[in-house]
CSV table of N, CA and C in Angstrom, one decimal:
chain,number,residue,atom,x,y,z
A,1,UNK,N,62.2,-9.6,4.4
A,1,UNK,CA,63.5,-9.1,4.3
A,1,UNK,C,64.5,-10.3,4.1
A,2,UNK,N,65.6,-10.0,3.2
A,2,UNK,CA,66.4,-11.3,2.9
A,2,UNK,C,67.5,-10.9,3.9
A,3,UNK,N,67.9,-12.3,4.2
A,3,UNK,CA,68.9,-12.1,5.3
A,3,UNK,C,70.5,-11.4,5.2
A,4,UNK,N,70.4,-11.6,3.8
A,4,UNK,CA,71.9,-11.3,3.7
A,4,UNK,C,72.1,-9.7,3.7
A,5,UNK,N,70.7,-8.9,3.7
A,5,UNK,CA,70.7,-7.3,4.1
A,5,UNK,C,71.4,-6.9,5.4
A,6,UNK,N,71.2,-7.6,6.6
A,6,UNK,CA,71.4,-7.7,7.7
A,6,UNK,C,73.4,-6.8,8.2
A,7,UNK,N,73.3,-5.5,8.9
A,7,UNK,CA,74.8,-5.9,8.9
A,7,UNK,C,74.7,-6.2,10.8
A,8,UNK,N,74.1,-6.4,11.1
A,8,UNK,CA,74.5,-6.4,12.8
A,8,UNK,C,73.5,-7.7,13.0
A,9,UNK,N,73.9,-8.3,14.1
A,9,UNK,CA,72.9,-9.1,14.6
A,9,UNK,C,73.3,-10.0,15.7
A,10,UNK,N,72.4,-9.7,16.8
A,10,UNK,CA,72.2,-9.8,18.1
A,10,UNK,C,71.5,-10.6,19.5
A,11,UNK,N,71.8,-11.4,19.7
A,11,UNK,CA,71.5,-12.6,20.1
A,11,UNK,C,71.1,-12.2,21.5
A,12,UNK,N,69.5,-12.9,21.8
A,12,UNK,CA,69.6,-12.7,23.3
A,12,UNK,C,68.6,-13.8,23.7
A,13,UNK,N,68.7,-14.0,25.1
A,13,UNK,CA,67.6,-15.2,26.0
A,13,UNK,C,66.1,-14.5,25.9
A,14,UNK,N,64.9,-15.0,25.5
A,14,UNK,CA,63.8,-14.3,26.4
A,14,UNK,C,63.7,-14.7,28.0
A,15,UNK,N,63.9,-13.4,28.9
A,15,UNK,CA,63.6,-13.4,30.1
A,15,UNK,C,62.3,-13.3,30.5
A,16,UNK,N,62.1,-14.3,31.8
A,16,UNK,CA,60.9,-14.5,32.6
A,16,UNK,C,60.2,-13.2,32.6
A,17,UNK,N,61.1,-11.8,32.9
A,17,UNK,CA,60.4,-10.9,33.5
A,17,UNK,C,59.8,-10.2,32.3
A,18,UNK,N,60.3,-11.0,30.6
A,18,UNK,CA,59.7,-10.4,29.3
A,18,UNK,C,58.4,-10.9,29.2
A,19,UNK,N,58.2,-12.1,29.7
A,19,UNK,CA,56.8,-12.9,29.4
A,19,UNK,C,55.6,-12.0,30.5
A,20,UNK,N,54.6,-12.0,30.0
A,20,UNK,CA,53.1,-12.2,30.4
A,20,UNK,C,52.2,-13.2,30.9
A,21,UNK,N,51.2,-12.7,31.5
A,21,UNK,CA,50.1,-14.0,32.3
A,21,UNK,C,50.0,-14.9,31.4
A,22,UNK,N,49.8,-14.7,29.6
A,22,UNK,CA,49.9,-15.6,28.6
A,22,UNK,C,50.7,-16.8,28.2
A,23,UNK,N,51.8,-16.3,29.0
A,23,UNK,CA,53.1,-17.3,29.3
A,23,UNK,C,54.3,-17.1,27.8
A,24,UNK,N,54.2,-16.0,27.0
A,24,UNK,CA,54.8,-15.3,26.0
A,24,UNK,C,54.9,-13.9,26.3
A,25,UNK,N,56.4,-13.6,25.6
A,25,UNK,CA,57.0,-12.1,25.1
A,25,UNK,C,56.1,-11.3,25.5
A,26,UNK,N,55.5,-10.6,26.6
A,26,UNK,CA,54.6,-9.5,26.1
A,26,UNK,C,55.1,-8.2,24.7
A,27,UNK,N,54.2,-7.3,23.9
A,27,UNK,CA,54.0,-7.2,22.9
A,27,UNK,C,55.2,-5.9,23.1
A,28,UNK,N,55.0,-5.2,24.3
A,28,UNK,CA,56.1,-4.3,24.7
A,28,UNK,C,57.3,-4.6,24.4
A,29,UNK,N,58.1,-5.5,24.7
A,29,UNK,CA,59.0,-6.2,24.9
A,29,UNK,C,60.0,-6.1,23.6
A,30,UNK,N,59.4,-6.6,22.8
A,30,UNK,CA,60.2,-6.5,20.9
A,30,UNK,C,60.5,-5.0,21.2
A,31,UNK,N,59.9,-3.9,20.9
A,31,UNK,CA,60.7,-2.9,21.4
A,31,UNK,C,62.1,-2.8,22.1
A,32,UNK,N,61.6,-3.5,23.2
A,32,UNK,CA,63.4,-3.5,24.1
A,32,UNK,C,64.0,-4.3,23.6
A,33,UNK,N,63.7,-5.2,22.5
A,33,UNK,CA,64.5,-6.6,21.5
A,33,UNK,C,65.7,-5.3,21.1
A,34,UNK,N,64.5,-4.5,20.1
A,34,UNK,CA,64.8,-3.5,19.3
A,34,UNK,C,66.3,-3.1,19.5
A,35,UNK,N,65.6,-1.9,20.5
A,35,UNK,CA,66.7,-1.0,21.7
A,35,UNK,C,67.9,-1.6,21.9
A,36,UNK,N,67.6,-3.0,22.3
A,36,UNK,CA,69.3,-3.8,22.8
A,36,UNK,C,70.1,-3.7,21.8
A,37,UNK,N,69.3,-4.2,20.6
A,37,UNK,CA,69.9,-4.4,19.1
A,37,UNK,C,70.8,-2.8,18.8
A,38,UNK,N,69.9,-2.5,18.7
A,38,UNK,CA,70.3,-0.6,18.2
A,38,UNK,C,71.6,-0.2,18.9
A,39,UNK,N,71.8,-0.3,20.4
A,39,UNK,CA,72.2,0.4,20.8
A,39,UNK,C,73.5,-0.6,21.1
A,40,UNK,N,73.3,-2.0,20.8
A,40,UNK,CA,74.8,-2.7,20.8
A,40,UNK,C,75.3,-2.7,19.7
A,41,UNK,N,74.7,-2.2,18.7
A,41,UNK,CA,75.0,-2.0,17.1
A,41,UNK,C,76.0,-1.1,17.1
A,42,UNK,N,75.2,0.4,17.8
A,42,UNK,CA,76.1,1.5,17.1
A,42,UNK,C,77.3,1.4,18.4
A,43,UNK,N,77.4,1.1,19.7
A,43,UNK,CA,78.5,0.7,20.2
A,43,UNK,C,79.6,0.0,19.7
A,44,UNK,N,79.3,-0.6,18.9
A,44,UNK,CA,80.3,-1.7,18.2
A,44,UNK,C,80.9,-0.9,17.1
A,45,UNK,N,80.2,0.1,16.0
A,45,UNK,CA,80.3,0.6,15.2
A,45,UNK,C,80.9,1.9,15.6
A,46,UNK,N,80.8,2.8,16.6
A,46,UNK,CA,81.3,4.1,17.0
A,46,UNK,C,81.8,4.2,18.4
A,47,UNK,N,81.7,3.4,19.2
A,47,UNK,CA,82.1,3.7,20.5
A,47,UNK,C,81.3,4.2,21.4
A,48,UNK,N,79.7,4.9,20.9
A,48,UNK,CA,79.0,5.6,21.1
A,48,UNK,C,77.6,4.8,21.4
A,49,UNK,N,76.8,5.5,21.7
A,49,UNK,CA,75.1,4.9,21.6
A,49,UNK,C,74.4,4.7,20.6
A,50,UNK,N,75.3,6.0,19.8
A,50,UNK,CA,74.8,6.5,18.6
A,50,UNK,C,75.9,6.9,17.1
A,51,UNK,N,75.0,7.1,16.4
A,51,UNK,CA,76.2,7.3,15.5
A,51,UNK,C,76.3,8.7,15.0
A,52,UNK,N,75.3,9.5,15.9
A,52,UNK,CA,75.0,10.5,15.9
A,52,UNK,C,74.9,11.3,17.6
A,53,UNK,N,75.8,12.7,17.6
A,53,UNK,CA,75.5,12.8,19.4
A,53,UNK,C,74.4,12.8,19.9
A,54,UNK,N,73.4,13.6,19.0
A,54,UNK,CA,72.1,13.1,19.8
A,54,UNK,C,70.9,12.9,19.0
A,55,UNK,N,70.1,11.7,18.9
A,55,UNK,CA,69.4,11.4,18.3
A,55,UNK,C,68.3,11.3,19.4
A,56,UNK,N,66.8,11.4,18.5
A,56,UNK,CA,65.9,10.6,19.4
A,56,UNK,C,64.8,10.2,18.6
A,57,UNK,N,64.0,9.2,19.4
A,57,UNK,CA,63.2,7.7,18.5
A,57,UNK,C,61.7,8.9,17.7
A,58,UNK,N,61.6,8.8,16.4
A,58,UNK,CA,60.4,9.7,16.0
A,58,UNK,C,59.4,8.5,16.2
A,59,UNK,N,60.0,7.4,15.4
A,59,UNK,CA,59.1,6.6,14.9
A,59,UNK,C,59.2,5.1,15.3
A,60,UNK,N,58.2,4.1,16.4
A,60,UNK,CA,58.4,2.8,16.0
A,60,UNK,C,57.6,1.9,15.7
A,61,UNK,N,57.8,1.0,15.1
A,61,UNK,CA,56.6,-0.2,14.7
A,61,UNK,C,57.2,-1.7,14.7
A,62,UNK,N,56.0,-2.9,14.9
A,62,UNK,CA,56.2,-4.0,15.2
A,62,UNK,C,54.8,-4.6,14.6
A,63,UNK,N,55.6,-5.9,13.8
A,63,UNK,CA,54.6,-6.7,13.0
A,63,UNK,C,55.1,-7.8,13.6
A,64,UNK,N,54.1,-8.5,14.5
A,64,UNK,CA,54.2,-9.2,15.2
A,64,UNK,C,53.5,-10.8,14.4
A,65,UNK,N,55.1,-11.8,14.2
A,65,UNK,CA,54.4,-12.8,13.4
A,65,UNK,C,53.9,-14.4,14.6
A,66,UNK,N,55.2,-14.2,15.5
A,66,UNK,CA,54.9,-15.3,16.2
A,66,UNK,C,55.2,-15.3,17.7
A,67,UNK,N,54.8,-16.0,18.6
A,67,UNK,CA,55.1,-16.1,20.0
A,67,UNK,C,56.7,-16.6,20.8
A,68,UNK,N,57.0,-16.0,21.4
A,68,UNK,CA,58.4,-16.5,21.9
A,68,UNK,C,57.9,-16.7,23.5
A,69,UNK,N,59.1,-17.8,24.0
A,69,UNK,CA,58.3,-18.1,25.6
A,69,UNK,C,59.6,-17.9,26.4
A,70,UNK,N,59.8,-17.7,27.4
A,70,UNK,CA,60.5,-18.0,28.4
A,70,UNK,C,61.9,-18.9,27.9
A,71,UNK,N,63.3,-18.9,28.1
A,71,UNK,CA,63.9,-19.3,27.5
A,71,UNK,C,64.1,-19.4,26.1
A,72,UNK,N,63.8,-18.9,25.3
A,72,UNK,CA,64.1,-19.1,23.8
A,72,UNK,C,64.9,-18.4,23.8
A,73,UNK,N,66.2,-18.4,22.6
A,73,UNK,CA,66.9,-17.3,21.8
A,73,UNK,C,66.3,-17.1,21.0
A,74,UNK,N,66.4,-15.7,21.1
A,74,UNK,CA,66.0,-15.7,19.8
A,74,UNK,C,67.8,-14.6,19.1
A,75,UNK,N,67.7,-14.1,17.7
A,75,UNK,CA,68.3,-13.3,17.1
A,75,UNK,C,67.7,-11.8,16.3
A,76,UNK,N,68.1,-10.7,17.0
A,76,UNK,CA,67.7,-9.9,16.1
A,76,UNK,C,68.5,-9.1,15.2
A,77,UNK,N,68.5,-9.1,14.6
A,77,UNK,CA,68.8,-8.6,12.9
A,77,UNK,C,68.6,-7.2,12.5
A,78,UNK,N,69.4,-6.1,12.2
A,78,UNK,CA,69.1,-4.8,12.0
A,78,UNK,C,69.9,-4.5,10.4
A,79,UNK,N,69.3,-3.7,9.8
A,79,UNK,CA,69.8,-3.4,8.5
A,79,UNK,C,69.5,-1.7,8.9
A,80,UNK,N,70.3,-1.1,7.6
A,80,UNK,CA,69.8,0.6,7.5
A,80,UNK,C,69.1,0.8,6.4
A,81,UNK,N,68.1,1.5,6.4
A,81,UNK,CA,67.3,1.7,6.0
A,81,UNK,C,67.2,3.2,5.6
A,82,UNK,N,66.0,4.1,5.3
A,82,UNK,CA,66.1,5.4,4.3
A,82,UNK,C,67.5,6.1,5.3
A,83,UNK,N,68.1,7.4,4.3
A,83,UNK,CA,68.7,8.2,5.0
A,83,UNK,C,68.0,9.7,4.6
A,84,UNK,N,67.9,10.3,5.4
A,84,UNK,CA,67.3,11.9,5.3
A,84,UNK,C,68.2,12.6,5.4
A,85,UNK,N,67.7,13.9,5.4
A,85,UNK,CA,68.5,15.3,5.6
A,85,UNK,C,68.3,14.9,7.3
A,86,UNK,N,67.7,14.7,8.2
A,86,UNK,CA,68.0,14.7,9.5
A,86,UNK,C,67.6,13.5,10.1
A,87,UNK,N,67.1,12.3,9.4
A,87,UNK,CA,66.8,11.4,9.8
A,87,UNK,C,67.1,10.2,9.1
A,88,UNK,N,67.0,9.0,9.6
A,88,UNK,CA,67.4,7.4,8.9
A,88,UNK,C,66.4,6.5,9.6
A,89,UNK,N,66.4,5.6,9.4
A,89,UNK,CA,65.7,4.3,10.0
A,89,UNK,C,66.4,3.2,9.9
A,90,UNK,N,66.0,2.3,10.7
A,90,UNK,CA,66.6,1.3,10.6
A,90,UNK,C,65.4,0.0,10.8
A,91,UNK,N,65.7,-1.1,10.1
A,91,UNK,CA,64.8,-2.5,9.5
A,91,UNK,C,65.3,-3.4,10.8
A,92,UNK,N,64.5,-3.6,11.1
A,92,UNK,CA,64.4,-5.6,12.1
A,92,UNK,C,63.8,-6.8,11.7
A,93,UNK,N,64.7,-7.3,12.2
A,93,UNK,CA,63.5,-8.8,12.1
A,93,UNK,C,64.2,-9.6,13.4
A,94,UNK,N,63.0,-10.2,13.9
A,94,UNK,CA,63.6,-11.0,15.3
A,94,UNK,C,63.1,-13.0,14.7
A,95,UNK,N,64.3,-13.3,14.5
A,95,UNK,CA,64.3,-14.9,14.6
A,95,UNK,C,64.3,-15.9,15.6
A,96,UNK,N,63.2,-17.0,15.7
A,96,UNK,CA,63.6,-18.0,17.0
A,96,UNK,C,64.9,-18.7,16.1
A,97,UNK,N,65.9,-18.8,17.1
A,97,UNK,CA,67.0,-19.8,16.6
A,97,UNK,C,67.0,-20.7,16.6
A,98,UNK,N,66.1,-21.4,17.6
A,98,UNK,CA,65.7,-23.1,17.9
A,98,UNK,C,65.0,-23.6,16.2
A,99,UNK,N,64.0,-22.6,15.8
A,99,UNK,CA,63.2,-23.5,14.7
A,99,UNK,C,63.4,-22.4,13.7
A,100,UNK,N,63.7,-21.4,13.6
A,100,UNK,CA,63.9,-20.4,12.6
A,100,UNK,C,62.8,-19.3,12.5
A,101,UNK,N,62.0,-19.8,12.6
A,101,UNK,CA,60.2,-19.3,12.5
A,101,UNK,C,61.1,-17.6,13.0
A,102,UNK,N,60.3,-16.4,11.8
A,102,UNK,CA,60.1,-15.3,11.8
A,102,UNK,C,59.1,-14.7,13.1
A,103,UNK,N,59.3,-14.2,14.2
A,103,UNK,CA,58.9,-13.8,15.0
A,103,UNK,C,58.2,-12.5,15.4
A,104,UNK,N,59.2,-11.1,13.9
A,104,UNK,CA,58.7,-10.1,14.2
A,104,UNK,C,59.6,-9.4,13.2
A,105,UNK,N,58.9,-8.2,12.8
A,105,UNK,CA,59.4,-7.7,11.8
A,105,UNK,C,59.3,-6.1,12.7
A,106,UNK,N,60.6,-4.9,12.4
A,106,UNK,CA,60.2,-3.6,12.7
A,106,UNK,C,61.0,-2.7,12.2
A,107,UNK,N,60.5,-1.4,12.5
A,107,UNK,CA,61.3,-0.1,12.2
A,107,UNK,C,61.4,0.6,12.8
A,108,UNK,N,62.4,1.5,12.9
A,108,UNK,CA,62.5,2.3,14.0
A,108,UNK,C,63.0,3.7,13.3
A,109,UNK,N,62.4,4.7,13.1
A,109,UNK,CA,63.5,6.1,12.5
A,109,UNK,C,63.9,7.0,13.7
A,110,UNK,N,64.9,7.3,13.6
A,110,UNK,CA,65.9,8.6,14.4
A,110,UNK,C,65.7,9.9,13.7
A,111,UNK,N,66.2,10.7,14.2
A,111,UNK,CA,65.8,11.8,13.8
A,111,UNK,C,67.1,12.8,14.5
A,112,UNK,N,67.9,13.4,14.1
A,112,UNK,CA,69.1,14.5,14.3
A,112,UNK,C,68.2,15.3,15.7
A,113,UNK,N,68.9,15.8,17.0
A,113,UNK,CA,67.7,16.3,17.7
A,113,UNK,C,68.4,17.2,18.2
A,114,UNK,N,68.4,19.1,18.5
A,114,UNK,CA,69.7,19.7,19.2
A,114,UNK,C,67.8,19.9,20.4
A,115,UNK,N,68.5,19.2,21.6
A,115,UNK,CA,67.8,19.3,22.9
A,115,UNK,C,67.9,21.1,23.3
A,116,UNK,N,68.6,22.1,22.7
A,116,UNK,CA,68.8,23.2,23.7
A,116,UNK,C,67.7,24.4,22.8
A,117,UNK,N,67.7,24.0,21.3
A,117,UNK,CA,66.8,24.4,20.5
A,117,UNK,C,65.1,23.8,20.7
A,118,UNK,N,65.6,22.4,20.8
A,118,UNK,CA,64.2,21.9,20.9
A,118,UNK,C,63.7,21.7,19.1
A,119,UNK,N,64.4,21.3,18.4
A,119,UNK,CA,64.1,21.1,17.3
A,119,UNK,C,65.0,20.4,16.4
A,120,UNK,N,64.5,19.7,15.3
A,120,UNK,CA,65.3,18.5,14.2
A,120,UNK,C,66.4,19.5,13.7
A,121,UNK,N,67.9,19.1,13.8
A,121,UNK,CA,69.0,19.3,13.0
A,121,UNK,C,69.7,18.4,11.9
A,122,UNK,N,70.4,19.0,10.9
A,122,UNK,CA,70.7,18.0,10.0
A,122,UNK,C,71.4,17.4,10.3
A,123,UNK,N,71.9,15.7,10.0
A,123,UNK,CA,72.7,15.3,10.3
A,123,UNK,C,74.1,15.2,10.2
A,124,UNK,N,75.1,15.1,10.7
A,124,UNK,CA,76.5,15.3,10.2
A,124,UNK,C,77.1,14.7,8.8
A,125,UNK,N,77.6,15.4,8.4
A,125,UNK,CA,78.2,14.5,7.2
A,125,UNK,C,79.3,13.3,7.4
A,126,UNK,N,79.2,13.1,9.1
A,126,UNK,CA,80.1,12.0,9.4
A,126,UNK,C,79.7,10.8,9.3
A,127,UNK,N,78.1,11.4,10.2
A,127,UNK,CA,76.9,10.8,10.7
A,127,UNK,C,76.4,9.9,9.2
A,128,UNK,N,76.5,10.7,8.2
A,128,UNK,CA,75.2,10.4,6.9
A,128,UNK,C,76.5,8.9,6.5
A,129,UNK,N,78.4,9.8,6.3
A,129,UNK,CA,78.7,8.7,5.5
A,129,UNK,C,78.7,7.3,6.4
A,130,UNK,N,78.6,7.5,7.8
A,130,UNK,CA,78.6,6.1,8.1
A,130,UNK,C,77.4,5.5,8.0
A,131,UNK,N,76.6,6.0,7.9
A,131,UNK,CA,75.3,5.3,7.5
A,131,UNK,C,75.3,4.6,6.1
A,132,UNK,N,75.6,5.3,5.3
A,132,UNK,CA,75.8,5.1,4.0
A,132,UNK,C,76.2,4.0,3.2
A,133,UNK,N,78.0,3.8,4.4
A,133,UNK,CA,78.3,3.0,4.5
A,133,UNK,C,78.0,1.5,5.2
A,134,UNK,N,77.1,1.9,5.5
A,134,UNK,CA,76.1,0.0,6.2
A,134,UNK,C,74.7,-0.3,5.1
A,135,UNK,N,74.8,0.5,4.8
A,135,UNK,CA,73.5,0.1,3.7
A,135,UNK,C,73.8,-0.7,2.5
């Protein structure tokens, strides 16, 4: 992914309690990279969690290129990615800041969700143009 796709991006410490007996990130962990990323994104962008009232995760993945230890920054990077009738995704990539080295690549899709139905709804046309508008 080229960097200049990127509209948010999110800087954090790896914490002791992220690392493993291996003395690196356990593999769980890039997920909650993810999560912090996502959810300080659409804060900044809506006021919200979300940019949608209720969304929830269908889909995640992690291409894990390199090890991060105990104190490193790293930065993660989110771009938007497809938009659906009730769903979007969104692109990662997690950078060491010290040497640059690509760390991890992912995706995550959302999905429109009415909790009282129990099933996928479309998403708003509020929801879609601001998406639209970050891509």
């Amino acid at each position: 992914m080229a960097t200049d796709r990127f509209v948010y991006r999110h800087r954090l410490s790896v914490r002791f309690r992220d690392c493993d007996a291996m003395g690196h990130a356990n593999h769980a962990v890039y997920f909650t990279y993810f999560e912090q990323c996502r959810l300080t994104f659409w804060k900044e962008q809506t006021g919200a969690a979300s940019p949608y009232g209720r969304v929830i995760l269908a889909r995640a993945e992690c291409d894990y290129r390199a090890p991060v230890h105990f104190g490193d920054e790293v930065e993660v990077r989110l771009t938007v990615g497809d938009i659906g009738r009730s769903s979007f995704a969104l692109a990662y990539e997690i950078v060491h800041l010290g040497s640059s080295t690509l760390v991890a690549t992912g995706k995550t899709v959302m999905v429109g969700y009415d909790y009282e139905a129990g099933k996928a709804v479309p998403l708003s046309d509020t929801a879609k143009a601001l998406l639209e508008g970050l891509q």
